[in-house]
Tab-separated table of C-alpha atoms and ligand atoms in Angstrom:
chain	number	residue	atom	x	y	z
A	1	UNK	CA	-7.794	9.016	-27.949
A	2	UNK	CA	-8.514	7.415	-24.783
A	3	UNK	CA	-11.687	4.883	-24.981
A	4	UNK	CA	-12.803	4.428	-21.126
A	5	UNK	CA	-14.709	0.980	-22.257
A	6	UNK	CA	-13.016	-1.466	-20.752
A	7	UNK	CA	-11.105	-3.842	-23.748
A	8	UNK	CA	-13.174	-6.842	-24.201
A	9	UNK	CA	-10.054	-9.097	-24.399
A	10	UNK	CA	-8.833	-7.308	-21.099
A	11	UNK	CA	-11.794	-8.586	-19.384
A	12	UNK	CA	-10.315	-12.350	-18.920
A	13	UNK	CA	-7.430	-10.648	-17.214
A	14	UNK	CA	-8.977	-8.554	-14.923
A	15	UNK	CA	-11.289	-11.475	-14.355
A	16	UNK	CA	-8.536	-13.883	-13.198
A	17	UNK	CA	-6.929	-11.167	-11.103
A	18	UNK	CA	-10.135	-10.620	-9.425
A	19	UNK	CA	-10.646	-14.869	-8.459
A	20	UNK	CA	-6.904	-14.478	-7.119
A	21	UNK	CA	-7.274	-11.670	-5.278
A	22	UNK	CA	-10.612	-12.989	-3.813
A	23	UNK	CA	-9.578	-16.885	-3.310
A	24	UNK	CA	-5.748	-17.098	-2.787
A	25	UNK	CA	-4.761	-13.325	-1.510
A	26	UNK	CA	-7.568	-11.935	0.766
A	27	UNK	CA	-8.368	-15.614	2.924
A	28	UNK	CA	-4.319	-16.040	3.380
A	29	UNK	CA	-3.872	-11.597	4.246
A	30	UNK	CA	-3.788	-11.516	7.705
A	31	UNK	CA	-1.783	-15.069	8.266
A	32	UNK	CA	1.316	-13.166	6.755
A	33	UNK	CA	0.940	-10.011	8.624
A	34	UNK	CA	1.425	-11.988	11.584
A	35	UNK	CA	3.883	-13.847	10.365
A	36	UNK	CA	6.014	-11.459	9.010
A	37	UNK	CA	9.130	-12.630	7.134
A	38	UNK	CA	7.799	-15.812	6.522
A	39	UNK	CA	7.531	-17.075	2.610
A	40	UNK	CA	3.854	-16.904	2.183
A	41	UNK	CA	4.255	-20.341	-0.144
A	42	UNK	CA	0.699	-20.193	-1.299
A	43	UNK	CA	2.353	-18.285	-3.731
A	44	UNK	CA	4.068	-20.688	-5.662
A	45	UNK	CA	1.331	-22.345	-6.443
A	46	UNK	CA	0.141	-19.129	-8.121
A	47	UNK	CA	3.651	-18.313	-9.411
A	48	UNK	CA	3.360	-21.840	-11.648
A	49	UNK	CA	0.012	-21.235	-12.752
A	50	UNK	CA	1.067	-17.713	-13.939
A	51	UNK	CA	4.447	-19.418	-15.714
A	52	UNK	CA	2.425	-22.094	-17.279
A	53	UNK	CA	-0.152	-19.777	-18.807
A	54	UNK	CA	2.744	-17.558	-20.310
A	55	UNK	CA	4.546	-20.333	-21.453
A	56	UNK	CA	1.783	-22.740	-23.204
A	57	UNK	CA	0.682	-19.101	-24.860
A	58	UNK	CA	-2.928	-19.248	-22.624
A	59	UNK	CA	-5.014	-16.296	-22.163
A	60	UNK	CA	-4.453	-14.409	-19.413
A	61	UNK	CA	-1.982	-14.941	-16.665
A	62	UNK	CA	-3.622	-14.970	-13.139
A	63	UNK	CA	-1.738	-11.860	-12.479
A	64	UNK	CA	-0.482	-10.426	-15.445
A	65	UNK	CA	1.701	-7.893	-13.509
A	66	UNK	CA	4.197	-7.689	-16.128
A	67	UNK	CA	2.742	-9.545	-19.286
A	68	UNK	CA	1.203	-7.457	-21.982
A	69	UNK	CA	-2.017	-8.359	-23.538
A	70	UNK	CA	-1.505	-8.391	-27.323
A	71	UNK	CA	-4.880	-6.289	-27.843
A	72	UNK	CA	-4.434	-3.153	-29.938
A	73	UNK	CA	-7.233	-1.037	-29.891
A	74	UNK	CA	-8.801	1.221	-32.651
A	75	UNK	CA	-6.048	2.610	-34.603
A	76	UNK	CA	-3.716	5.243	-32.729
A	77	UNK	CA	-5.128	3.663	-29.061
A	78	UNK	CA	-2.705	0.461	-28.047
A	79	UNK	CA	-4.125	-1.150	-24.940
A	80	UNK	CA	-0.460	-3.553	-24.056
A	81	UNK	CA	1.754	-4.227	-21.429
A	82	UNK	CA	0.815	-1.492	-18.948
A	83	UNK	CA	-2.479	-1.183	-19.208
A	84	UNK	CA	-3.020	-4.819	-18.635
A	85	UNK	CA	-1.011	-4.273	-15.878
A	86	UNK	CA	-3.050	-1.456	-14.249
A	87	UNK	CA	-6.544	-2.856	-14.834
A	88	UNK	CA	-5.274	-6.225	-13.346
A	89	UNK	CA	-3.547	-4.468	-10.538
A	90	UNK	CA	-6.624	-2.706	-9.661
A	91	UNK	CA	-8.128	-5.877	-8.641
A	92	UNK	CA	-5.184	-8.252	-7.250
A	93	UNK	CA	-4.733	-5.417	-4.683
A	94	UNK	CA	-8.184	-5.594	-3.380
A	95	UNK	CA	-6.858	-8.834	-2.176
A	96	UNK	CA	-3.405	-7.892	-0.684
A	97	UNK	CA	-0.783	-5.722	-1.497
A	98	UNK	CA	2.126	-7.159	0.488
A	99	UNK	CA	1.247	-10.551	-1.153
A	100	UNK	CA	1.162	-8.751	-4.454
A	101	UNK	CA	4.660	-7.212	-3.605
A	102	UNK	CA	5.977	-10.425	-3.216
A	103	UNK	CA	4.581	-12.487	-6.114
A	104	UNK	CA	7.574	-13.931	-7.223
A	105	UNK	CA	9.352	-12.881	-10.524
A	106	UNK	CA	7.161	-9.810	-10.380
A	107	UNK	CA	10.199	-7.289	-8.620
A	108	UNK	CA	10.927	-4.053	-9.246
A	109	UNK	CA	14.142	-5.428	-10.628
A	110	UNK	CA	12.213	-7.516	-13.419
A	111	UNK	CA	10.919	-4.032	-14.744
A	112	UNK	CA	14.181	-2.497	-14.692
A	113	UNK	CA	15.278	-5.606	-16.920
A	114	UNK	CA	12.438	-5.440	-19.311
A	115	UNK	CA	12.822	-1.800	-19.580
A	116	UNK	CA	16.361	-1.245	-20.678
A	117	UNK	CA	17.389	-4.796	-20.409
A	118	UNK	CA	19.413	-6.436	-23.572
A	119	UNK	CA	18.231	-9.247	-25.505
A	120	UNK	CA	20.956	-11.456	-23.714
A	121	UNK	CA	20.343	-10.095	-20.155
A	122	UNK	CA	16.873	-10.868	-20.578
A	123	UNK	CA	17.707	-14.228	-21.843
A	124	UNK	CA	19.937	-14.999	-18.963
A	125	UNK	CA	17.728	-12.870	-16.277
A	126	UNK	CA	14.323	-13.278	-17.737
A	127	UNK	CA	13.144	-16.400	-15.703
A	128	UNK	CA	14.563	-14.935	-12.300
A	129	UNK	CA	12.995	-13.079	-9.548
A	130	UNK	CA	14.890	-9.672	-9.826
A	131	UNK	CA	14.537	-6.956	-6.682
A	132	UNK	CA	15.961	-3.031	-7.371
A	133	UNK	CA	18.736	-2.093	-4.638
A	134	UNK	CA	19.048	1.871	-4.612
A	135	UNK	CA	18.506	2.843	-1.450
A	136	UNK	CA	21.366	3.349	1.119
A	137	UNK	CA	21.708	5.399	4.455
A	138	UNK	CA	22.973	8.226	3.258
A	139	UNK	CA	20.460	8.274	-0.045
A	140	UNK	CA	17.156	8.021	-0.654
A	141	UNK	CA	14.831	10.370	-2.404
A	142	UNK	CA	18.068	11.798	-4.006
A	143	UNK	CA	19.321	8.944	-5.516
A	144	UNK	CA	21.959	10.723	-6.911
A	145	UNK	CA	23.597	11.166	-4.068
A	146	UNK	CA	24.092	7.021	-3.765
A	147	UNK	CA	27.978	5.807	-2.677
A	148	UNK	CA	27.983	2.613	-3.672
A	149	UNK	CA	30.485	2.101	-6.328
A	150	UNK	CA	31.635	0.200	-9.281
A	151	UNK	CA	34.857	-0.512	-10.685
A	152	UNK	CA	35.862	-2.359	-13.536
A	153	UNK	CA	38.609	-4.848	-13.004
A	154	UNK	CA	39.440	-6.513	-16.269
A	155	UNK	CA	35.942	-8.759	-17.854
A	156	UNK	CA	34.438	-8.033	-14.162
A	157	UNK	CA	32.863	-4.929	-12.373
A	158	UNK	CA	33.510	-5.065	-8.668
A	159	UNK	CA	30.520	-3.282	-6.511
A	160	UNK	CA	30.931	-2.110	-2.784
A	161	UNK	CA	28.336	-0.530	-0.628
A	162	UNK	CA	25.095	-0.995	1.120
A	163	UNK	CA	21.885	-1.118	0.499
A	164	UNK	CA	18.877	-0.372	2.724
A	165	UNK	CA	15.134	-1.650	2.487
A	166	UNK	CA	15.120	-3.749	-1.080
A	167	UNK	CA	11.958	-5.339	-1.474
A	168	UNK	CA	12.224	-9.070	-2.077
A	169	UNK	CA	15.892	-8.171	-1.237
A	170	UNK	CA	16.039	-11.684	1.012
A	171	UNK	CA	13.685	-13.776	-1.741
A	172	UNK	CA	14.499	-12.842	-5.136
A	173	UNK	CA	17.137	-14.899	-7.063
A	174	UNK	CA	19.055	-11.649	-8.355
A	175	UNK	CA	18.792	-7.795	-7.827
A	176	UNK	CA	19.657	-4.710	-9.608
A	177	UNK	CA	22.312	-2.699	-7.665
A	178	UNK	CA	22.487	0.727	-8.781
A	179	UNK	CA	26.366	2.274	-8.194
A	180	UNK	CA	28.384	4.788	-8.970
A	181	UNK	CA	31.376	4.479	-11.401
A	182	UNK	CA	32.658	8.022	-10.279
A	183	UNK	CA	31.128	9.450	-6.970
A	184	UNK	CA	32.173	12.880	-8.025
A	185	UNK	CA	30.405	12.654	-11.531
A	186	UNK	CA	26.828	13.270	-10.489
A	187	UNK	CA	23.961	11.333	-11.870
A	188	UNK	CA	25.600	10.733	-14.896
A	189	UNK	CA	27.900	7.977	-13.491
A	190	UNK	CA	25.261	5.908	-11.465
A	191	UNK	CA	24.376	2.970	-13.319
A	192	UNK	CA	22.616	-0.554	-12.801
A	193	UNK	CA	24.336	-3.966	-12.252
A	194	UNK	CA	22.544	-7.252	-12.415
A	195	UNK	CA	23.522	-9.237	-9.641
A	196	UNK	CA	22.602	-13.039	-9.057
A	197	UNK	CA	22.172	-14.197	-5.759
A	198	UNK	CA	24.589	-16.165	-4.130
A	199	UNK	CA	27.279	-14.091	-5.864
A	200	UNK	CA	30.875	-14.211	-3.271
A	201	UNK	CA	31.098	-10.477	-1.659
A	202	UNK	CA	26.961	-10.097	-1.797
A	203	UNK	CA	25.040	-10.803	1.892
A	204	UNK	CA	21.399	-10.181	3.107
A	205	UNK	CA	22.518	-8.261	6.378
A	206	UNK	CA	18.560	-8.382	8.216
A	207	UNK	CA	15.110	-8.090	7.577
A	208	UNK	CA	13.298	-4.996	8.175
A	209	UNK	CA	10.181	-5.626	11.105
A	210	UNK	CA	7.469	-3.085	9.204
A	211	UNK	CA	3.926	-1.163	9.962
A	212	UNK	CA	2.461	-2.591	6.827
A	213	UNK	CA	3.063	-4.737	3.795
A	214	UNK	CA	4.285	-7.576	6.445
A	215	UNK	CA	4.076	-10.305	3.390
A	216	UNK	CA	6.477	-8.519	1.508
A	217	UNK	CA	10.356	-8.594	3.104
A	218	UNK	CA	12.344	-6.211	2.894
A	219	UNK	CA	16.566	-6.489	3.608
A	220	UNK	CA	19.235	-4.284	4.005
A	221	UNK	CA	22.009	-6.134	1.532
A	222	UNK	CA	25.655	-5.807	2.050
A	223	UNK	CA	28.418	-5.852	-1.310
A	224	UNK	CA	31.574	-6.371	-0.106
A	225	UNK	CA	34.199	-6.764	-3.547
A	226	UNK	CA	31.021	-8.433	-5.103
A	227	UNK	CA	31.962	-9.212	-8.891
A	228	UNK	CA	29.827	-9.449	-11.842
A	229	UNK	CA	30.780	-9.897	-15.642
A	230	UNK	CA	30.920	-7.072	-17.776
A	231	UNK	CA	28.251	-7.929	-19.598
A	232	UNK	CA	25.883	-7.493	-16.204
A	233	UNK	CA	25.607	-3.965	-16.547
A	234	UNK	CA	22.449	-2.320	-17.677
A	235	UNK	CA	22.484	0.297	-20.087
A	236	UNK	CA	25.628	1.661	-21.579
A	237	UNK	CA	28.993	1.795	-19.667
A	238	UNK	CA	29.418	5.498	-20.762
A	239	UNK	CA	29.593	8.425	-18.586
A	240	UNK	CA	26.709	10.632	-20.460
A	241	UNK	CA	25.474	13.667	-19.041
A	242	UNK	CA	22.238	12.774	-17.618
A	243	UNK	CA	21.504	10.528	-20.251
A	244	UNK	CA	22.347	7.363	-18.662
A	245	UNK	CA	20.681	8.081	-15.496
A	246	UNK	CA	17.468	9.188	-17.355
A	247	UNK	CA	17.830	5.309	-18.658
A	248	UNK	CA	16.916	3.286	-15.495
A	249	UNK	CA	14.583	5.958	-14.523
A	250	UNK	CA	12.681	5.147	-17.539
A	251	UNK	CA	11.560	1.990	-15.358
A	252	UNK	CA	9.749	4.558	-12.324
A	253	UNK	CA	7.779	5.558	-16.102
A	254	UNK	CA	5.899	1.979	-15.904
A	255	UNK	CA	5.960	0.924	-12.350
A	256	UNK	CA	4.700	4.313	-11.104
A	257	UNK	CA	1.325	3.812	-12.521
A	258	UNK	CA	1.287	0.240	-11.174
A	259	UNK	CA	1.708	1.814	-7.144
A	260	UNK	CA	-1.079	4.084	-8.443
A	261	UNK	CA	-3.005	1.207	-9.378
A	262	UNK	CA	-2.303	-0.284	-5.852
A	263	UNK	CA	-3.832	1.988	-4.426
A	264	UNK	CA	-6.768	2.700	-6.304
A	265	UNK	CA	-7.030	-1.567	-5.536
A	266	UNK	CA	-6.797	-1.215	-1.733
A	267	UNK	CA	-8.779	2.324	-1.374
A	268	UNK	CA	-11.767	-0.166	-3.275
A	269	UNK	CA	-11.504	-2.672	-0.587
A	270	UNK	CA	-11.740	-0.729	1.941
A	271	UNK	CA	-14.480	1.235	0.910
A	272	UNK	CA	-16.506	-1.675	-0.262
A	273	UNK	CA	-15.650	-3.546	3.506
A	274	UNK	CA	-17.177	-0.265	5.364
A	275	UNK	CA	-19.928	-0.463	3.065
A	276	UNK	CA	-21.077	-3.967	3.882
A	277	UNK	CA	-20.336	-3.083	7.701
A	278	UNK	CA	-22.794	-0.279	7.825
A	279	UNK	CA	-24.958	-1.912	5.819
A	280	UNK	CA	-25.491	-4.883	8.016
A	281	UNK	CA	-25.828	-2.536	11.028
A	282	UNK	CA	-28.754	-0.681	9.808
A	283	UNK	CA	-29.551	2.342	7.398
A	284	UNK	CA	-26.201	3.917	6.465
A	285	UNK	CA	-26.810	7.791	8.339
A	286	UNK	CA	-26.715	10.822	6.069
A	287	UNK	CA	-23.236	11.802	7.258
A	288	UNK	CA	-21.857	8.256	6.542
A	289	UNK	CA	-23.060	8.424	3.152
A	290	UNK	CA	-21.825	11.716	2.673
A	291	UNK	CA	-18.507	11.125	3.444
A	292	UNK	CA	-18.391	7.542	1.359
A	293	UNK	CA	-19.480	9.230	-1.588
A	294	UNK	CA	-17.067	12.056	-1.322
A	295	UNK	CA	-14.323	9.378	-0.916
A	296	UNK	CA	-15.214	7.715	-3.593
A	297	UNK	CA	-15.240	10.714	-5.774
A	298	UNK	CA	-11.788	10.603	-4.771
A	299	UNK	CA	-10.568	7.141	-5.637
A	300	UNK	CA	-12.528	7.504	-9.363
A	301	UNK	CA	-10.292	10.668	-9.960
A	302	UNK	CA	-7.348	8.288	-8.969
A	303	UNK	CA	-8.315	5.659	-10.814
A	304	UNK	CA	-8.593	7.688	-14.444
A	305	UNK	CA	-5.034	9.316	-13.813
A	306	UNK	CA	-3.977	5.725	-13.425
A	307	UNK	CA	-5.411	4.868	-16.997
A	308	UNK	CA	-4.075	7.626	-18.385
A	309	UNK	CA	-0.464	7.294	-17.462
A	310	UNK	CA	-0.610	3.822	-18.396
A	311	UNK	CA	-2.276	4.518	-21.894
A	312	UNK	CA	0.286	6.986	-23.089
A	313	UNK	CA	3.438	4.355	-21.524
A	314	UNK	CA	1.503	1.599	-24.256
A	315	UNK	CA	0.853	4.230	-26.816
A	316	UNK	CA	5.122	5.515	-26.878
A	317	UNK	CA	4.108	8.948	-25.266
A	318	UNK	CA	6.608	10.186	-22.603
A	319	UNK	CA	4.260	9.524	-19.482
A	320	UNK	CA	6.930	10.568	-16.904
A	321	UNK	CA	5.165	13.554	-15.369
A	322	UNK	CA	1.812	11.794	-15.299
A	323	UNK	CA	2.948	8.707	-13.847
A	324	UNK	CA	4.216	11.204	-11.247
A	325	UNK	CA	0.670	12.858	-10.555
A	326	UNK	CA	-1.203	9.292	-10.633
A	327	UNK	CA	0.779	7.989	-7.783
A	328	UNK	CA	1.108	10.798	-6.161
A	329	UNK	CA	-2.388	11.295	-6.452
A	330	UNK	CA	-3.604	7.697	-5.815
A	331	UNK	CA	-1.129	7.097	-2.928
A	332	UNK	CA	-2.440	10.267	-1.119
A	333	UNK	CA	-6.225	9.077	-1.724
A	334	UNK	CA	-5.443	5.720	-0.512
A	335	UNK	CA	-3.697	6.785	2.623
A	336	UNK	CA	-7.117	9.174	3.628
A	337	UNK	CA	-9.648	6.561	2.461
A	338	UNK	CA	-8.013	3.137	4.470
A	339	UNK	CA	-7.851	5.220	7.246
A	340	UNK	CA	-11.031	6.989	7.130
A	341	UNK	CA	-12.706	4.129	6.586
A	342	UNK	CA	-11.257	2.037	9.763
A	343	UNK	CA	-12.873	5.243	11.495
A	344	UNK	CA	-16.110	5.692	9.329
A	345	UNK	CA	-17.144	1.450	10.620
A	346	UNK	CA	-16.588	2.593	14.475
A	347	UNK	CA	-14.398	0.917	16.823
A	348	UNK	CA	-14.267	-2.286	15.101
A	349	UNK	CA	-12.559	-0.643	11.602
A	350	UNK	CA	-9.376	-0.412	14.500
A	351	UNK	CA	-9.955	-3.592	15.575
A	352	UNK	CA	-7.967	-6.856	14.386
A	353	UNK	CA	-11.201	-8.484	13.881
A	354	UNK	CA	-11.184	-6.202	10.326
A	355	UNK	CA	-8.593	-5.855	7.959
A	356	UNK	CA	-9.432	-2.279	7.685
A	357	UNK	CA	-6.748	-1.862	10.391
A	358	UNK	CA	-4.387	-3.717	8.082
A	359	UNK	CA	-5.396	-1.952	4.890
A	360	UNK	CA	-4.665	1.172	6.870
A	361	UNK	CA	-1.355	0.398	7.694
A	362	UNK	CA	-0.671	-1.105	4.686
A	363	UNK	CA	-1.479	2.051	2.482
A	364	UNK	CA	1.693	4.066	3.974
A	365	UNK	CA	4.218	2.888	1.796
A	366	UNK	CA	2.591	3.673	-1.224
A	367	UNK	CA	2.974	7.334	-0.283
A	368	UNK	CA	6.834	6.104	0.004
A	369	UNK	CA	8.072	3.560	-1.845
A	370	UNK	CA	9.394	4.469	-5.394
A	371	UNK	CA	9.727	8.170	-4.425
A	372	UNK	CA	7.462	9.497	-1.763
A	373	UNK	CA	4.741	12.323	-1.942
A	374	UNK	CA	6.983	15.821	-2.065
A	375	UNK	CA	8.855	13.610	-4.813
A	376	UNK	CA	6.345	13.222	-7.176
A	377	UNK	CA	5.200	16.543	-6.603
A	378	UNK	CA	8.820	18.162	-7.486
A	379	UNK	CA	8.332	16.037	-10.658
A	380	UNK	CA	5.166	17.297	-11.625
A	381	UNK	CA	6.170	20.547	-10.492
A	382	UNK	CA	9.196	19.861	-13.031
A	383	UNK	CA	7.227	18.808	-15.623
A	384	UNK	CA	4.414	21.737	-15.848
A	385	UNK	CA	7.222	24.854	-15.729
A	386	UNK	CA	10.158	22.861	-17.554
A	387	UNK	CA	12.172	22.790	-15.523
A	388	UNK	CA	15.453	20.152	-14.975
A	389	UNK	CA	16.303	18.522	-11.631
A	390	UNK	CA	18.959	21.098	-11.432
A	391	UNK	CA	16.883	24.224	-11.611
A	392	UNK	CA	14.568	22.975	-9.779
A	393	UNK	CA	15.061	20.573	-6.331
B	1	LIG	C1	8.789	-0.973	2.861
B	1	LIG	C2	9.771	-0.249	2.009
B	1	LIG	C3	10.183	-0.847	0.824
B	1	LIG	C4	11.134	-0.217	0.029
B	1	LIG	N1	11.586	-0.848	-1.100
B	1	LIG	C5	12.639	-0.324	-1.767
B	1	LIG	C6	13.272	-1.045	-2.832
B	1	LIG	O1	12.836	-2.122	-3.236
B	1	LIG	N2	14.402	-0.528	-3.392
B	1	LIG	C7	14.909	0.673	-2.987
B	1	LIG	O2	15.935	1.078	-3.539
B	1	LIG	N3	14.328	1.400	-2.007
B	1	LIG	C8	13.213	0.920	-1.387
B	1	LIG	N4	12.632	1.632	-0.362
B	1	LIG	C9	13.175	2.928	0.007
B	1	LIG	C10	12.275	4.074	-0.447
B	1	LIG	O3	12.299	4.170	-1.843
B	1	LIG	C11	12.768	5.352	0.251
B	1	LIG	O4	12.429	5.210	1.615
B	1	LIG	C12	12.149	6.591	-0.320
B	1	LIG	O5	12.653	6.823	-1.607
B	1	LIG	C13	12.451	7.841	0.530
B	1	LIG	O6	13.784	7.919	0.859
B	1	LIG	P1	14.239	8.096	2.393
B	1	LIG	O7	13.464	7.111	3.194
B	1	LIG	O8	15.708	8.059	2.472
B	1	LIG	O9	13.701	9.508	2.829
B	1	LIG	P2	14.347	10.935	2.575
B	1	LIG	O10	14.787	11.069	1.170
B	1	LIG	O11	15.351	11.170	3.647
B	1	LIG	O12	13.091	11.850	2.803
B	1	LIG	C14	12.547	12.150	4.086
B	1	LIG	C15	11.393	13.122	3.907
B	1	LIG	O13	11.851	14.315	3.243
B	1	LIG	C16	11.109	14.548	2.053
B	1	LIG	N5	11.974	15.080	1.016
B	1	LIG	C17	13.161	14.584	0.602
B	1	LIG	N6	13.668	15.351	-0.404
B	1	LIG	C18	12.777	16.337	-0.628
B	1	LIG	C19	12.722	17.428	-1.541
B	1	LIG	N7	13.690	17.651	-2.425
B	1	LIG	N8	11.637	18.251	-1.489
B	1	LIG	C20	10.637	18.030	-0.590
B	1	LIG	N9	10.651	17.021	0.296
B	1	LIG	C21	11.686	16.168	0.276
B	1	LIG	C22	10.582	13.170	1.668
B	1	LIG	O14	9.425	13.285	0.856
B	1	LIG	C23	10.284	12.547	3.017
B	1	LIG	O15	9.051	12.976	3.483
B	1	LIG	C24	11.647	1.047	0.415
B	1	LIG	C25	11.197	1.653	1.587
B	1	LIG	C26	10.279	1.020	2.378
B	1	LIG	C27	9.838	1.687	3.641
């Protein structure tokens, strides 16, 4: 049963999420949307604070993006990893969501690990900054479709391909190439490769100039004959009908809700910022307040799909189609409220002298990023008439 108080031994969390979004994100925001691709180093500051409270056992981490609270709730209602995750999500994006993007050893990659990860990969990975390479020209909402491949060559697996817009693909210390061992097996031969930087055969091609989340860099990656140990693969070696595939997709199960939570962050901020602006120039009119309040509606909806997903990922109930809906759901909400709002202010919501502008352009990726709109739809879609990806595409 879901209880919609929040935990009392959440609350530190979401607290310290709420001082970094407010102190170190927000004030620093529009500094590294100008200067996009450079490291916003404020963040290491952050990114020790967050390693020292994990290691010396502390409460809460300042961002807690992937540390789980150890706070069970009544019996048969685990509050953990995720929804620690969400609830501190919620308020870290309020203060920037490229900068959250790029908190280091937060990647996409780093969930992948902890997801299906071994205990010696996560030994050997677990301190490193890990992005998730899947993307390529010719592949993007059907990743099955990928041509990168992998071959094993005696104790090594040698990957070739590219890779197109990895976030943190130029800043993380390793990345998690997905590749094919047998381009004419379908989704059951794709699997994921743990890949330090630095590796001989592996290059950062270019940076990507973006609308939005300019803290947050994103590269195109080149693997030319780029060898790994065997023991860098993640999952099982085995060509399983769908099974294997299904295994690093369990990651999307976690991370999903976390976009969601993004968004339901950002929508906030905006919302709150065209508050205060109509509010200092006089009586909000009846239409104004109308349309706040119906946007708000909105987010809340959002915001409880959010907490659901992420209660049944803590609670071992297969979340996949709901972490589906919430970001599809969220993502959508936040796209109309940013820009609404940069309209509801007047001219100045479009002006640089707001970050409603930013927030706006900002909120498009979430629509994108970790399969788009129409993606999360098909999954839903999937989910509600049981249907496979086959049957149904
Ligand atoms: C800033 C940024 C960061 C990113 N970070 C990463 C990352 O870290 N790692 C990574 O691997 N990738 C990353 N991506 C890539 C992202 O995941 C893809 O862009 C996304 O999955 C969509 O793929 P695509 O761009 O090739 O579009 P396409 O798949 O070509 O889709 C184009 C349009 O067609 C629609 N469409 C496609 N298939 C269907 C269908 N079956 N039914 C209905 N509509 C459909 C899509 O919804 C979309 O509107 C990033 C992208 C951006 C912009």
């Amino acid at each position: 049963v879901i209880n919609l108080e929040v935990p009392r031994k959440l609350k530190p969390f979401i607290e310290r999420a709420r001082m970094v979004a407010e102190h170190v994100l927000r004030p620093i925001a529009r500094k590294y949307d100008t200067l996009e691709h450079t490291y916003p180093k404020e963040l290491d500051l952050l990114a020790a604070m967050i390693d020292g409270a994990n290691r010396g056992g502390a409460a809460p981490s300042a961002s807690s993006l992937t540390k789980a609270a150890k706070d069970d709730g009544p019996a048969g209602s685990r509050n953990g990893a995720s929804m620690t995750a969400a609830l501190s999500t919620f308020e870290a994006a309020r203060g920037d969501i490229g900068l959250v993007l790029t908190l280091p050893r937060q990647g996409l990659g780093n969930a992948a690990l902890a997801a299906v990860g071994t205990p010696e990969q996560k030994k050997e990975f677990g301190d490193r900054w890990i992005a998730m390479a899947i993307t390529e020209p010719g592949a993007g909402s059907d990743s099955a479709a990928i041509r990168t491949t992998a071959r094993l060559d005696g104790d090594e697996w040698v990957i070739s391909g590219e890779k197109i817009f990895v976030t943190c693909g130029e800043r993380a210390s390793a990345v998690v190439v997905w590749a094919t061992l047998d381009p004419a097996a379908g989704r059951a031969a794709i699997k994921a490769f743990l890949v330090p930087k630095g590796t001989p055969g592996m290059k950062v091609v270019r940076l990507d100039h973006k609308l939005g989340i300019r803290a947050s860099d994103t590269a195109t990656l080149a693997f030319e004959e780029c060898r790994v140990p065997k023991a860098n693969i993640l999952g099982s070696p085995a060509i399983e009908t769908q099974k294997s595939f299904a295994g690093v997709m369990k990651t999307f199960d976690n991370t999903r809700p976390l976009v969601g939570a993004m968004a339901v962050g950002l929508a906030n901020a905006a919302l709150e910022r065209a508050h205060a602006i109509l509010r200092e120039a006089g009586p909000i009119g009846e239409h104004q307040a109308l349309e706040l309040e119906r946007l708000e509606a909105e987010v809340e909806a959002a915001r409880l799909l959010v907490l659901k997903a992420a209660w049944m990922a803590d609670n071992g109930k297969p979340n996949s189609l709901e972490a589906s809906m919430c970001k599809a759901k969220a993502a959508r909400v936040a796209n109309e409220v940013t820009l609404a709002c940069s309209a509801l202010v007047g001219p100045r919501g479009y002006a640089e002298v707001e970050l409603l502008e930013k927030w706006a352009r900002d909120s498009k990726i979430l629509d994108i990023f970790e399969g788009t709109q129409q993606i999360q739809l098909l999954v839903v879609a999937r989910g509600l008439l049981g249907k496979t990806s086959a049957e149904l595409r």
